[in-house]
mmCIF file of N, CA and C in Angstrom:
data_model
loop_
_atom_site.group_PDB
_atom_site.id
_atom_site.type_symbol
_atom_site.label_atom_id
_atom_site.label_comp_id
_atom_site.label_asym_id
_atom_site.label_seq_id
_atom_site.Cartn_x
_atom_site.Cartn_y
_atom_site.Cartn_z
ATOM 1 N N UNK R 1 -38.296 -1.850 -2.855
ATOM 2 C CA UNK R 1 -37.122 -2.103 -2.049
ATOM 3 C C UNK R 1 -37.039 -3.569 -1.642
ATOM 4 N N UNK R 2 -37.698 -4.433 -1.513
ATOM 5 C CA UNK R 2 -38.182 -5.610 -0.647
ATOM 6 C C UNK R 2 -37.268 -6.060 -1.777
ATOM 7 N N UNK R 3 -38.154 -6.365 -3.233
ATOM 8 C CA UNK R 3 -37.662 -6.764 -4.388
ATOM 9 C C UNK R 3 -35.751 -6.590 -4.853
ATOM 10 N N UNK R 4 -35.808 -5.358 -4.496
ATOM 11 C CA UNK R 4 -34.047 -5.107 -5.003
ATOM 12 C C UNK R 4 -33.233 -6.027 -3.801
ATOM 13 N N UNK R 5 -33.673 -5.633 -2.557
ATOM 14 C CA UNK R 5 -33.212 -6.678 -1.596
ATOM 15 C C UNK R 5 -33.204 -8.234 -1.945
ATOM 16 N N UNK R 6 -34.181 -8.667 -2.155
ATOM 17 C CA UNK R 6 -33.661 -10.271 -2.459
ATOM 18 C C UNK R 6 -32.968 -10.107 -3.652
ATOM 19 N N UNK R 7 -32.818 -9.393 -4.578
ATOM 20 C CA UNK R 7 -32.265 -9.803 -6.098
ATOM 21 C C UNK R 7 -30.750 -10.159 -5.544
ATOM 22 N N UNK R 8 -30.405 -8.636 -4.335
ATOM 23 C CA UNK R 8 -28.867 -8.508 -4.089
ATOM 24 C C UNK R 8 -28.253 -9.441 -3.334
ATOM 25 N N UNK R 9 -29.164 -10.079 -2.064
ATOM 26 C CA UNK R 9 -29.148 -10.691 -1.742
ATOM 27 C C UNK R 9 -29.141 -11.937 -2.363
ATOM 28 N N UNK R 10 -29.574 -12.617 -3.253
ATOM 29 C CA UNK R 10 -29.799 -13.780 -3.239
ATOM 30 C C UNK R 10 -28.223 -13.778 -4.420
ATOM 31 N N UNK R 11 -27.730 -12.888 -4.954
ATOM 32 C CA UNK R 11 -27.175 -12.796 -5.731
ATOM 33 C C UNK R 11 -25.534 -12.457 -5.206
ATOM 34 N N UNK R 12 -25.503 -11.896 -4.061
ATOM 35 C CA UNK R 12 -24.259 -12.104 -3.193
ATOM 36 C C UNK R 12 -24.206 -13.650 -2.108
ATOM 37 N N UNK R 13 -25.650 -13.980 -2.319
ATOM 38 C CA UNK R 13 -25.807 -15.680 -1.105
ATOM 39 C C UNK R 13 -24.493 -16.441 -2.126
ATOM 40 N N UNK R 14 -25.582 -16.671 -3.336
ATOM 41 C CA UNK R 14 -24.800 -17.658 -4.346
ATOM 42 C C UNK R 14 -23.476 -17.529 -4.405
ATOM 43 N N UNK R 15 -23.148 -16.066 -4.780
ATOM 44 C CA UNK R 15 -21.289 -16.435 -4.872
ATOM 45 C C UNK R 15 -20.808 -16.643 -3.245
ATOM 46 N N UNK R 16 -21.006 -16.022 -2.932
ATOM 47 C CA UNK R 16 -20.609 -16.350 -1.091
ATOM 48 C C UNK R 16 -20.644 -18.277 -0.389
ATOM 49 N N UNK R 17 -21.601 -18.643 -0.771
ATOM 50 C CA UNK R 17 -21.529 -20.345 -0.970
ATOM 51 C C UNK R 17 -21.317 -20.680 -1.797
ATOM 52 N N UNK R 18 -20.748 -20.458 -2.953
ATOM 53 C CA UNK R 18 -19.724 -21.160 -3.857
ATOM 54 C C UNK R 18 -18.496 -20.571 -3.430
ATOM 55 N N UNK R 19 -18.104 -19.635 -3.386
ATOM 56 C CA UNK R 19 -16.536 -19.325 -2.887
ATOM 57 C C UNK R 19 -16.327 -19.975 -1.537
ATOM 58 N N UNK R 20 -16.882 -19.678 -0.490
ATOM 59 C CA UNK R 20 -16.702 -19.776 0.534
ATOM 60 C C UNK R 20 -16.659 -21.175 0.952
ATOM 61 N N UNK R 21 -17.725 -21.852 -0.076
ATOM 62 C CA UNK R 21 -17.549 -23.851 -0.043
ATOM 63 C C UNK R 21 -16.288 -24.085 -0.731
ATOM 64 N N UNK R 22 -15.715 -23.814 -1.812
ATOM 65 C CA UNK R 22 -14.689 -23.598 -1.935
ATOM 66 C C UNK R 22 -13.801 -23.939 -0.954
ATOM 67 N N UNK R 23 -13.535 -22.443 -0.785
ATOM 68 C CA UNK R 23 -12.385 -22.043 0.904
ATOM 69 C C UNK R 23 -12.472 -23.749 1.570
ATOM 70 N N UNK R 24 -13.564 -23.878 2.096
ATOM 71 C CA UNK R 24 -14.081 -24.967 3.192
ATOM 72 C C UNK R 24 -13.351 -26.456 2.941
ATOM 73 N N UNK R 25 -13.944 -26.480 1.590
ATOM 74 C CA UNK R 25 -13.538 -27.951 1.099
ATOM 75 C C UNK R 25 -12.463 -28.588 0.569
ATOM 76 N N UNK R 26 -11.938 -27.542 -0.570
ATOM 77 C CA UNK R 26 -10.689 -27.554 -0.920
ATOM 78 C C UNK R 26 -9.609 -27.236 -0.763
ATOM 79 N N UNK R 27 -8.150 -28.188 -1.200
ATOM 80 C CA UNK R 27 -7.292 -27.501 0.151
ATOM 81 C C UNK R 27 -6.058 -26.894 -0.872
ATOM 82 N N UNK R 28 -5.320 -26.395 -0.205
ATOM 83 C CA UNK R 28 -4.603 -25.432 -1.188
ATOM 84 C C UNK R 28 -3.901 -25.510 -2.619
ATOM 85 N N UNK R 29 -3.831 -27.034 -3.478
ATOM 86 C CA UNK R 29 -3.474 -27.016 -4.802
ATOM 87 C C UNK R 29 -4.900 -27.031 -5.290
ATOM 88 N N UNK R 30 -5.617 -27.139 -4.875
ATOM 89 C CA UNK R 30 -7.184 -27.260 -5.895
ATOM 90 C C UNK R 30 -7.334 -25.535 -5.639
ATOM 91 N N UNK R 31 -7.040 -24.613 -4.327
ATOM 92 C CA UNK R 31 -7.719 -23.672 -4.649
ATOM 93 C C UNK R 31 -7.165 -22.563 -5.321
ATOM 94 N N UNK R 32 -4.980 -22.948 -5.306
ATOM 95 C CA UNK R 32 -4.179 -22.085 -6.218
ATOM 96 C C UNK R 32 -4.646 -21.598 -7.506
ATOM 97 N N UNK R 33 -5.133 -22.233 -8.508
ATOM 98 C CA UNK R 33 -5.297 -21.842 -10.241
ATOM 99 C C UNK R 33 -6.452 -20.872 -9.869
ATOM 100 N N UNK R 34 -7.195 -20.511 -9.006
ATOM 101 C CA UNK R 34 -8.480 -19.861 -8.991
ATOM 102 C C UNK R 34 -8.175 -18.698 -8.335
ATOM 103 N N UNK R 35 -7.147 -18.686 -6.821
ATOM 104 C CA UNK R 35 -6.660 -18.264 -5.546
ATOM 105 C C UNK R 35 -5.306 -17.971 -5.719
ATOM 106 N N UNK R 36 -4.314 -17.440 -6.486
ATOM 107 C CA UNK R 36 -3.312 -17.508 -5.852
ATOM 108 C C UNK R 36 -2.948 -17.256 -4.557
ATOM 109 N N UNK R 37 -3.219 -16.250 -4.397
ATOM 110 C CA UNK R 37 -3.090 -15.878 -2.998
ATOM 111 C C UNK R 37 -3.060 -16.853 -2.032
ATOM 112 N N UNK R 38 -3.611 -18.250 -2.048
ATOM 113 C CA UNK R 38 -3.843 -19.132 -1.266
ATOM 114 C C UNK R 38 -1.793 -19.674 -0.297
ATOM 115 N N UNK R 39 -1.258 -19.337 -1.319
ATOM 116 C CA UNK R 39 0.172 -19.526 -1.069
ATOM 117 C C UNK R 39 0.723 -18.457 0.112
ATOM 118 N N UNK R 40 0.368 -17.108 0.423
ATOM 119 C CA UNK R 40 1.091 -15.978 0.895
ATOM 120 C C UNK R 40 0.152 -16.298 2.249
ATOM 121 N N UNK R 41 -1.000 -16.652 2.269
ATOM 122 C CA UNK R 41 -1.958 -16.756 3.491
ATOM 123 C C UNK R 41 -2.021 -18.744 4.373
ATOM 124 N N UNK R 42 -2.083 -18.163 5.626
ATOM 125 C CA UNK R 42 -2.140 -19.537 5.694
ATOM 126 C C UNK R 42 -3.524 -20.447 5.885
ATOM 127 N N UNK R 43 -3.399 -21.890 5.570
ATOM 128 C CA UNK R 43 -4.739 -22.676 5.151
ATOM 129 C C UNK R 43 -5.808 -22.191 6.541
ATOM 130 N N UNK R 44 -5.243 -22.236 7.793
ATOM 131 C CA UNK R 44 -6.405 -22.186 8.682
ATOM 132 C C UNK R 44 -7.209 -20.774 8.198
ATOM 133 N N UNK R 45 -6.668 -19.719 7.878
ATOM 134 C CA UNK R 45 -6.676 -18.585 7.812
ATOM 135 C C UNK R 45 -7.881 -18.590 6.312
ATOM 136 N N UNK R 46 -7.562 -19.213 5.620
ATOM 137 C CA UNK R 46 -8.261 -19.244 4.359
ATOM 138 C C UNK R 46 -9.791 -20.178 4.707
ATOM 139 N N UNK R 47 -9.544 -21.192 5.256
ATOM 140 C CA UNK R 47 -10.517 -22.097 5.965
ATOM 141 C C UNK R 47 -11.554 -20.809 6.954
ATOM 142 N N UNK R 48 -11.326 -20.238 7.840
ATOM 143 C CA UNK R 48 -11.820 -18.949 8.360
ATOM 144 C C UNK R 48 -12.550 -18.265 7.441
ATOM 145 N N UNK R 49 -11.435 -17.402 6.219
ATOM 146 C CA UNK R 49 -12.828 -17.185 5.298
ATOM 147 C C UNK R 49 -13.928 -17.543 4.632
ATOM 148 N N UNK R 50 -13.387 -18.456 4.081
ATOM 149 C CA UNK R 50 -14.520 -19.420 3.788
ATOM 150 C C UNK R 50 -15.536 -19.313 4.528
ATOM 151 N N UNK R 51 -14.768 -19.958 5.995
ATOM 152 C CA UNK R 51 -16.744 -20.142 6.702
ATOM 153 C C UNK R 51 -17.485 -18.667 6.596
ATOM 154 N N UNK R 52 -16.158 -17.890 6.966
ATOM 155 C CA UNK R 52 -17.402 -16.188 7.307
ATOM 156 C C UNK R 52 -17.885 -16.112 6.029
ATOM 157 N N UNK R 53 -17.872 -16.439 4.928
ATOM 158 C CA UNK R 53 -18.821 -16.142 3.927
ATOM 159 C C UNK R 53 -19.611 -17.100 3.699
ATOM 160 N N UNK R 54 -19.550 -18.393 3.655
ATOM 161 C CA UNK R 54 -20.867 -19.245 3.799
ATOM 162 C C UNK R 54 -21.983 -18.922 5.087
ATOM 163 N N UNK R 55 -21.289 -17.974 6.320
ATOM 164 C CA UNK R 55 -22.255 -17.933 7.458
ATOM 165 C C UNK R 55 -22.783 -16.566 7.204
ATOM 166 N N UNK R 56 -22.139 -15.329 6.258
ATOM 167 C CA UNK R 56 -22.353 -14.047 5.636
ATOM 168 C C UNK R 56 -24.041 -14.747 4.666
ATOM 169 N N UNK R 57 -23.640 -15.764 4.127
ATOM 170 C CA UNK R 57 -24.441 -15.672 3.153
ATOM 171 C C UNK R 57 -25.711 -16.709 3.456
ATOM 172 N N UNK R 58 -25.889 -17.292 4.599
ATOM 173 C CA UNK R 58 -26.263 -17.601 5.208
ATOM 174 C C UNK R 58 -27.238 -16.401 5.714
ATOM 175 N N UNK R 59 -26.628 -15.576 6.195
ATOM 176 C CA UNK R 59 -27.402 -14.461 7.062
ATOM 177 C C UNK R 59 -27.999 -13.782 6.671
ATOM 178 N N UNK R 60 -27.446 -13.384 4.833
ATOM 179 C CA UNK R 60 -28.480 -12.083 4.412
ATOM 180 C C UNK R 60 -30.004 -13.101 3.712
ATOM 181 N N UNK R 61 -29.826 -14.150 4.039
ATOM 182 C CA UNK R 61 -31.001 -15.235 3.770
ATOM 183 C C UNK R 61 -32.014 -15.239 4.819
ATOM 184 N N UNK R 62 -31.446 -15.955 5.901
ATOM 185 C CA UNK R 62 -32.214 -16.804 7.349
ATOM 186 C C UNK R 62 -32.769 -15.679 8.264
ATOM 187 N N UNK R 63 -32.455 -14.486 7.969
ATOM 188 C CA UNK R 63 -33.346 -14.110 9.346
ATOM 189 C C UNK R 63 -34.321 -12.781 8.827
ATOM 190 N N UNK R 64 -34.192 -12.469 7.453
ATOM 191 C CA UNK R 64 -35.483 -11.878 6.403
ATOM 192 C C UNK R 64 -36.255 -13.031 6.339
ATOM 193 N N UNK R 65 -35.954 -14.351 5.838
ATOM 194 C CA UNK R 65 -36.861 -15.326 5.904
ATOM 195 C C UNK R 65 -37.564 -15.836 6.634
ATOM 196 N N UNK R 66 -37.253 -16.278 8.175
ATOM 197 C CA UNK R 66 -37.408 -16.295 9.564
ATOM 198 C C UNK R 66 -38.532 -15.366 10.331
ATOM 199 N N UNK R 67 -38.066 -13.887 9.414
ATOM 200 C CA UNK R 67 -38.821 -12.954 10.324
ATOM 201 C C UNK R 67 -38.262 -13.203 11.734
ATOM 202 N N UNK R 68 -37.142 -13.464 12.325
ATOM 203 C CA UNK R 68 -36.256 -13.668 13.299
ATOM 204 C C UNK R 68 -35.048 -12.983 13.292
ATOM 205 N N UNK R 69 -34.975 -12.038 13.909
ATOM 206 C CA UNK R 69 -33.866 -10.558 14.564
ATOM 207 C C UNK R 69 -33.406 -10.476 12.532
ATOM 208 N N UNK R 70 -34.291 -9.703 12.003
ATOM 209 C CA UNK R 70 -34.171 -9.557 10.529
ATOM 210 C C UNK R 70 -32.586 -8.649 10.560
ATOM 211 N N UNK R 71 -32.698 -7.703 11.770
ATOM 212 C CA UNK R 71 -31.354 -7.074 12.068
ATOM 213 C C UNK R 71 -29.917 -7.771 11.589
ATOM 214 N N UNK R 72 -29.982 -8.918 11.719
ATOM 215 C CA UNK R 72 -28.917 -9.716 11.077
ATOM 216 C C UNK R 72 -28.495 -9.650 9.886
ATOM 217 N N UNK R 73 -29.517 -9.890 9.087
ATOM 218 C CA UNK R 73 -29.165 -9.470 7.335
ATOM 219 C C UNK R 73 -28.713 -8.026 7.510
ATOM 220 N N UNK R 74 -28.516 -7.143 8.229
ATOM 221 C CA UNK R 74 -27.544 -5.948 8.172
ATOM 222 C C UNK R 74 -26.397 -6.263 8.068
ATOM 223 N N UNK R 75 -25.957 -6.818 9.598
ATOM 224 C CA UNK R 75 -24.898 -7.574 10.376
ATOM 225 C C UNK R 75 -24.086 -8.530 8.734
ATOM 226 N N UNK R 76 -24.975 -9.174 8.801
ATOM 227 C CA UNK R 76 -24.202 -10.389 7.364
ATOM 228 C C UNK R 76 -23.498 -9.195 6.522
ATOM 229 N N UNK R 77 -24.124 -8.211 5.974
ATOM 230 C CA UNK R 77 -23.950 -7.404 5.120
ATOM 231 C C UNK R 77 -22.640 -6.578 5.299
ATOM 232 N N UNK R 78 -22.765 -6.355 6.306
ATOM 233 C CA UNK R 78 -21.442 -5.478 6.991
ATOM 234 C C UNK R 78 -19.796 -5.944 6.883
ATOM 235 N N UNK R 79 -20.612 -7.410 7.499
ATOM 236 C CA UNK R 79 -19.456 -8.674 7.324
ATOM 237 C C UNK R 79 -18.699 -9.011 6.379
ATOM 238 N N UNK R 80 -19.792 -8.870 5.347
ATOM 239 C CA UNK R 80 -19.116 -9.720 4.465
ATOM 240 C C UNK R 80 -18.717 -7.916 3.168
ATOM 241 N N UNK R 81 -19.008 -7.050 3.732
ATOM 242 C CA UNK R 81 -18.422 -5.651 3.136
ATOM 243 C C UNK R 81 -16.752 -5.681 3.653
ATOM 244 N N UNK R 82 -16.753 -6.101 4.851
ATOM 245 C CA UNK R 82 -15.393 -6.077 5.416
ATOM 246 C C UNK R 82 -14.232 -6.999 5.163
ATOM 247 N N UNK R 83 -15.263 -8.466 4.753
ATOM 248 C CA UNK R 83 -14.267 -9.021 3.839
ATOM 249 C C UNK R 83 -13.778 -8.933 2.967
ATOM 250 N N UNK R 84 -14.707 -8.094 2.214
ATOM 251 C CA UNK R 84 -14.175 -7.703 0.533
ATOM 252 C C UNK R 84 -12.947 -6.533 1.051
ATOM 253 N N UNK R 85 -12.875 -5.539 1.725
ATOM 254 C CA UNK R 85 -12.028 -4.796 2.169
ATOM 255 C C UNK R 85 -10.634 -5.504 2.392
ATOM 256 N N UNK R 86 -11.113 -6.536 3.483
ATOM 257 C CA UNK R 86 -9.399 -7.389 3.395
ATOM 258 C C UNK R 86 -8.807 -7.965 2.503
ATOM 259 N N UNK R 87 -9.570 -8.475 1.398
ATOM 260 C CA UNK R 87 -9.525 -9.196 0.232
ATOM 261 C C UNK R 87 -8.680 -8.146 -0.928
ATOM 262 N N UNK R 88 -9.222 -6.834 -0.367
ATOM 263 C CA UNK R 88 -8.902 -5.416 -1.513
ATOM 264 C C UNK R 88 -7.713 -5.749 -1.168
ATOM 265 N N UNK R 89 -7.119 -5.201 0.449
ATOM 266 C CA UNK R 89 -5.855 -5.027 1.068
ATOM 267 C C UNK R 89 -5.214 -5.731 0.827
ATOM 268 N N UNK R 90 -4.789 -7.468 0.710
ATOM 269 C CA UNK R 90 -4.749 -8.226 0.572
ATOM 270 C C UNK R 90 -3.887 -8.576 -1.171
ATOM 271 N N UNK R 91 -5.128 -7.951 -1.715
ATOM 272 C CA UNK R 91 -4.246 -7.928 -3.534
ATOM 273 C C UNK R 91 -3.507 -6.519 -3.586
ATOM 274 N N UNK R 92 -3.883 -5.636 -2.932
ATOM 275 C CA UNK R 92 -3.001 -4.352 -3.313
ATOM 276 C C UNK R 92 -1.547 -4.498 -2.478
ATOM 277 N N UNK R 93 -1.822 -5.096 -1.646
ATOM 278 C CA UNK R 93 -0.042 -5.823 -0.608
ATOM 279 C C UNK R 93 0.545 -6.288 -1.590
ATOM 280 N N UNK R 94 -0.020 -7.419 -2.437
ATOM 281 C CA UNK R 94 0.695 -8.300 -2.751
ATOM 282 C C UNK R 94 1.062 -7.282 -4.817
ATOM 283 N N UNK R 95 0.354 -6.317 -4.890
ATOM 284 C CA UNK R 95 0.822 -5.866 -6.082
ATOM 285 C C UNK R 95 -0.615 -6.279 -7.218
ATOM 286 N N UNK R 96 -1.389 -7.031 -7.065
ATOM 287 C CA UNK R 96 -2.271 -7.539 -7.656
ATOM 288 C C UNK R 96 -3.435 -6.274 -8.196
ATOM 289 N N UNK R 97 -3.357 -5.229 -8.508
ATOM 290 C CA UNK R 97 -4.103 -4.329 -8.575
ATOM 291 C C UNK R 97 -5.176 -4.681 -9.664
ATOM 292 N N UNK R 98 -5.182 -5.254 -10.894
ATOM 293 C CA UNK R 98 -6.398 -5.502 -11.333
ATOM 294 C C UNK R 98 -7.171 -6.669 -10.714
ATOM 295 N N UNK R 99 -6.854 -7.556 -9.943
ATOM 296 C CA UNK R 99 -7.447 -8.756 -9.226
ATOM 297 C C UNK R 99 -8.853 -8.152 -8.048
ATOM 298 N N UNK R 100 -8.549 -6.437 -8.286
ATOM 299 C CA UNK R 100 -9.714 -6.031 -7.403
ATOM 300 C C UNK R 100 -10.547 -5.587 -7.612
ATOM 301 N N UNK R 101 -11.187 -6.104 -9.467
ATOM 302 C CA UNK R 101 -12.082 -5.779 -9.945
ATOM 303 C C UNK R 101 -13.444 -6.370 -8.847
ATOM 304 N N UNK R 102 -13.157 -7.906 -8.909
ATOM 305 C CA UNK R 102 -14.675 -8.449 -8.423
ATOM 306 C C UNK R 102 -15.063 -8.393 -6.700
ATOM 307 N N UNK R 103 -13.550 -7.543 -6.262
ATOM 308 C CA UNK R 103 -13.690 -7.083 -5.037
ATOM 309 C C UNK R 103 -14.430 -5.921 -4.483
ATOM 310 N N UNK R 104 -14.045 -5.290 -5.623
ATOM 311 C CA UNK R 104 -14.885 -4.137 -5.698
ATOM 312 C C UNK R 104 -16.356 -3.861 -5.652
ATOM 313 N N UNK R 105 -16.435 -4.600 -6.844
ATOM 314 C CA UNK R 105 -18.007 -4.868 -7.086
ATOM 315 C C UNK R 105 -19.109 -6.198 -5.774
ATOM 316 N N UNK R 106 -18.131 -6.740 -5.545
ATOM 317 C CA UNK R 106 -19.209 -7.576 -4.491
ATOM 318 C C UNK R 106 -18.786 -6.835 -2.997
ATOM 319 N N UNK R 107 -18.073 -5.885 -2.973
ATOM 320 C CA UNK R 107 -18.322 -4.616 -2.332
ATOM 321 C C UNK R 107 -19.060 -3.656 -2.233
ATOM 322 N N UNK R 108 -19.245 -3.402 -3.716
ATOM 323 C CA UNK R 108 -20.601 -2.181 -4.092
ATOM 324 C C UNK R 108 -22.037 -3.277 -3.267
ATOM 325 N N UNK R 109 -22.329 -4.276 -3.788
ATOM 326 C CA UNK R 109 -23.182 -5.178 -3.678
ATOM 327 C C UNK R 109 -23.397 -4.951 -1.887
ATOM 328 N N UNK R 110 -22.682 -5.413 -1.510
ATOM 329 C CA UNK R 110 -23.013 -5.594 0.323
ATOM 330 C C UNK R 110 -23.334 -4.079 0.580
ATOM 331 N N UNK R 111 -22.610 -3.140 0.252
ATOM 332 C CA UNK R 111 -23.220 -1.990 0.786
ATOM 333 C C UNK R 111 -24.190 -1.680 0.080
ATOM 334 N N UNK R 112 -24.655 -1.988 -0.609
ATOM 335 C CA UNK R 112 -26.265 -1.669 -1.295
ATOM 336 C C UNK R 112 -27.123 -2.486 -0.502
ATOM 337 N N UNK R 113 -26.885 -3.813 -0.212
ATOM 338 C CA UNK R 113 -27.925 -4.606 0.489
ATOM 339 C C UNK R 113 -27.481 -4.329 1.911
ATOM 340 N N UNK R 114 -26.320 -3.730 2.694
ATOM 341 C CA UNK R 114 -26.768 -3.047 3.822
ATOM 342 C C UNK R 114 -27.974 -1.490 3.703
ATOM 343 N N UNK R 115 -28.051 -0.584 3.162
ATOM 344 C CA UNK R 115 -28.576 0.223 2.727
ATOM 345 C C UNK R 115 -30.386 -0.250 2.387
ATOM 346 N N UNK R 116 -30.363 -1.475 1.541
ATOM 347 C CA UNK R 116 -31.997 -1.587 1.599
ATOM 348 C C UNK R 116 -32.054 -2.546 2.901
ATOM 349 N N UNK R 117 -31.214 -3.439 3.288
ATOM 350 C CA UNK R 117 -31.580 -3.725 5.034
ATOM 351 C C UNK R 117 -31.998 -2.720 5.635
ATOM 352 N N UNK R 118 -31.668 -1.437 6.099
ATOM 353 C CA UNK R 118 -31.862 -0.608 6.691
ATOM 354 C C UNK R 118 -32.917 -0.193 6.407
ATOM 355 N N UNK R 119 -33.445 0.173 4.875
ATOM 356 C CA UNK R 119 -34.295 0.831 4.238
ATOM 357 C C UNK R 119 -35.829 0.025 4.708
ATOM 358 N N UNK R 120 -35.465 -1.506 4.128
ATOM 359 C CA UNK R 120 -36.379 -2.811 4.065
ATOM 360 C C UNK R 120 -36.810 -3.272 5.646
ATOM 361 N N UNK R 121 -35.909 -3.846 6.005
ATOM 362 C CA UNK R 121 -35.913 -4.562 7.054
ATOM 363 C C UNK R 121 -35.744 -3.839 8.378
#
C-alpha cells in the first residue's frame, strides 16, 4: 500500500503542478489552445484553480513526507477529487462531453489515493 500510494501520488503531484503552474502563470491566450474553457470562466477564477491544485499537489507530497498531520494527504486528495467534479460539471454545461475523459480518470486517481491515505497513512 505505502508503494501504490506514492506511485498515485507522485503521479497526480506532477500533472497537478504542471496544470495548475499553468493556470498560475499563463494568462488567457496562452491557456485557450489547451483550455478552452478559459473564455466562459473568469481569469481570477481560473488563477484560483490553479493555485488549489499546485497546493492539492503540494499536499499529497509534504505531510507523508514530513511525517507532519499525514491527515492532510487525505484532505489534498479530497480536494483535488472535487475539482475534477467541477471541471466534469463545467464541460458537461458547456456540452463538451468527451473533454471528460482525463477528468474522469484523474478522478479515479484521487479517490484511490484518498482510499490508500486512509488505508496507509
Amino acid at each position: 500500500m505505502h508503494v501504490a500510494y506514492w506511485i498515485v501520488a507522485a503521479l497526480l503531484a506532477l500533472f497537478y503542478i504542471y496544470a495548475g503552474g499553468k493556470k498560475l502563470l499563463q494568462d488567457q491566450e496562452q491557456l485557450r489552445p489547451m483550455m478552452g474553457w478559459v473564455d466562459s470562466v473568469p481569469m481570477p477564477l481560473v488563477k484560483l484553480i490553479g493555485a488549489l491544485e499546485v497546493l492539492g499537489a503540494l499536499g499529497l507530497l509534504l505531510p507523508p513526507l514530513t511525517g507532519i498531520a499525514a491527515w492532510l494527504a487525505v484532505a489534498a486528495a479530497v480536494g483535488l477529487a472535487l475539482v475534477q467534479i467541477g471541471g466534469m460539471a463545467l464541460h458537461l454545461s458547456r456540452g463538451e462531453v468527451r473533454d471528460t475523459g482525463l477528468n474522469i480518470v484523474l478522478l479515479v486517481l484521487a479517490v484511490v489515493s484518498v482510499w490508500l491515505g486512509t488505508v496507509w497513512l
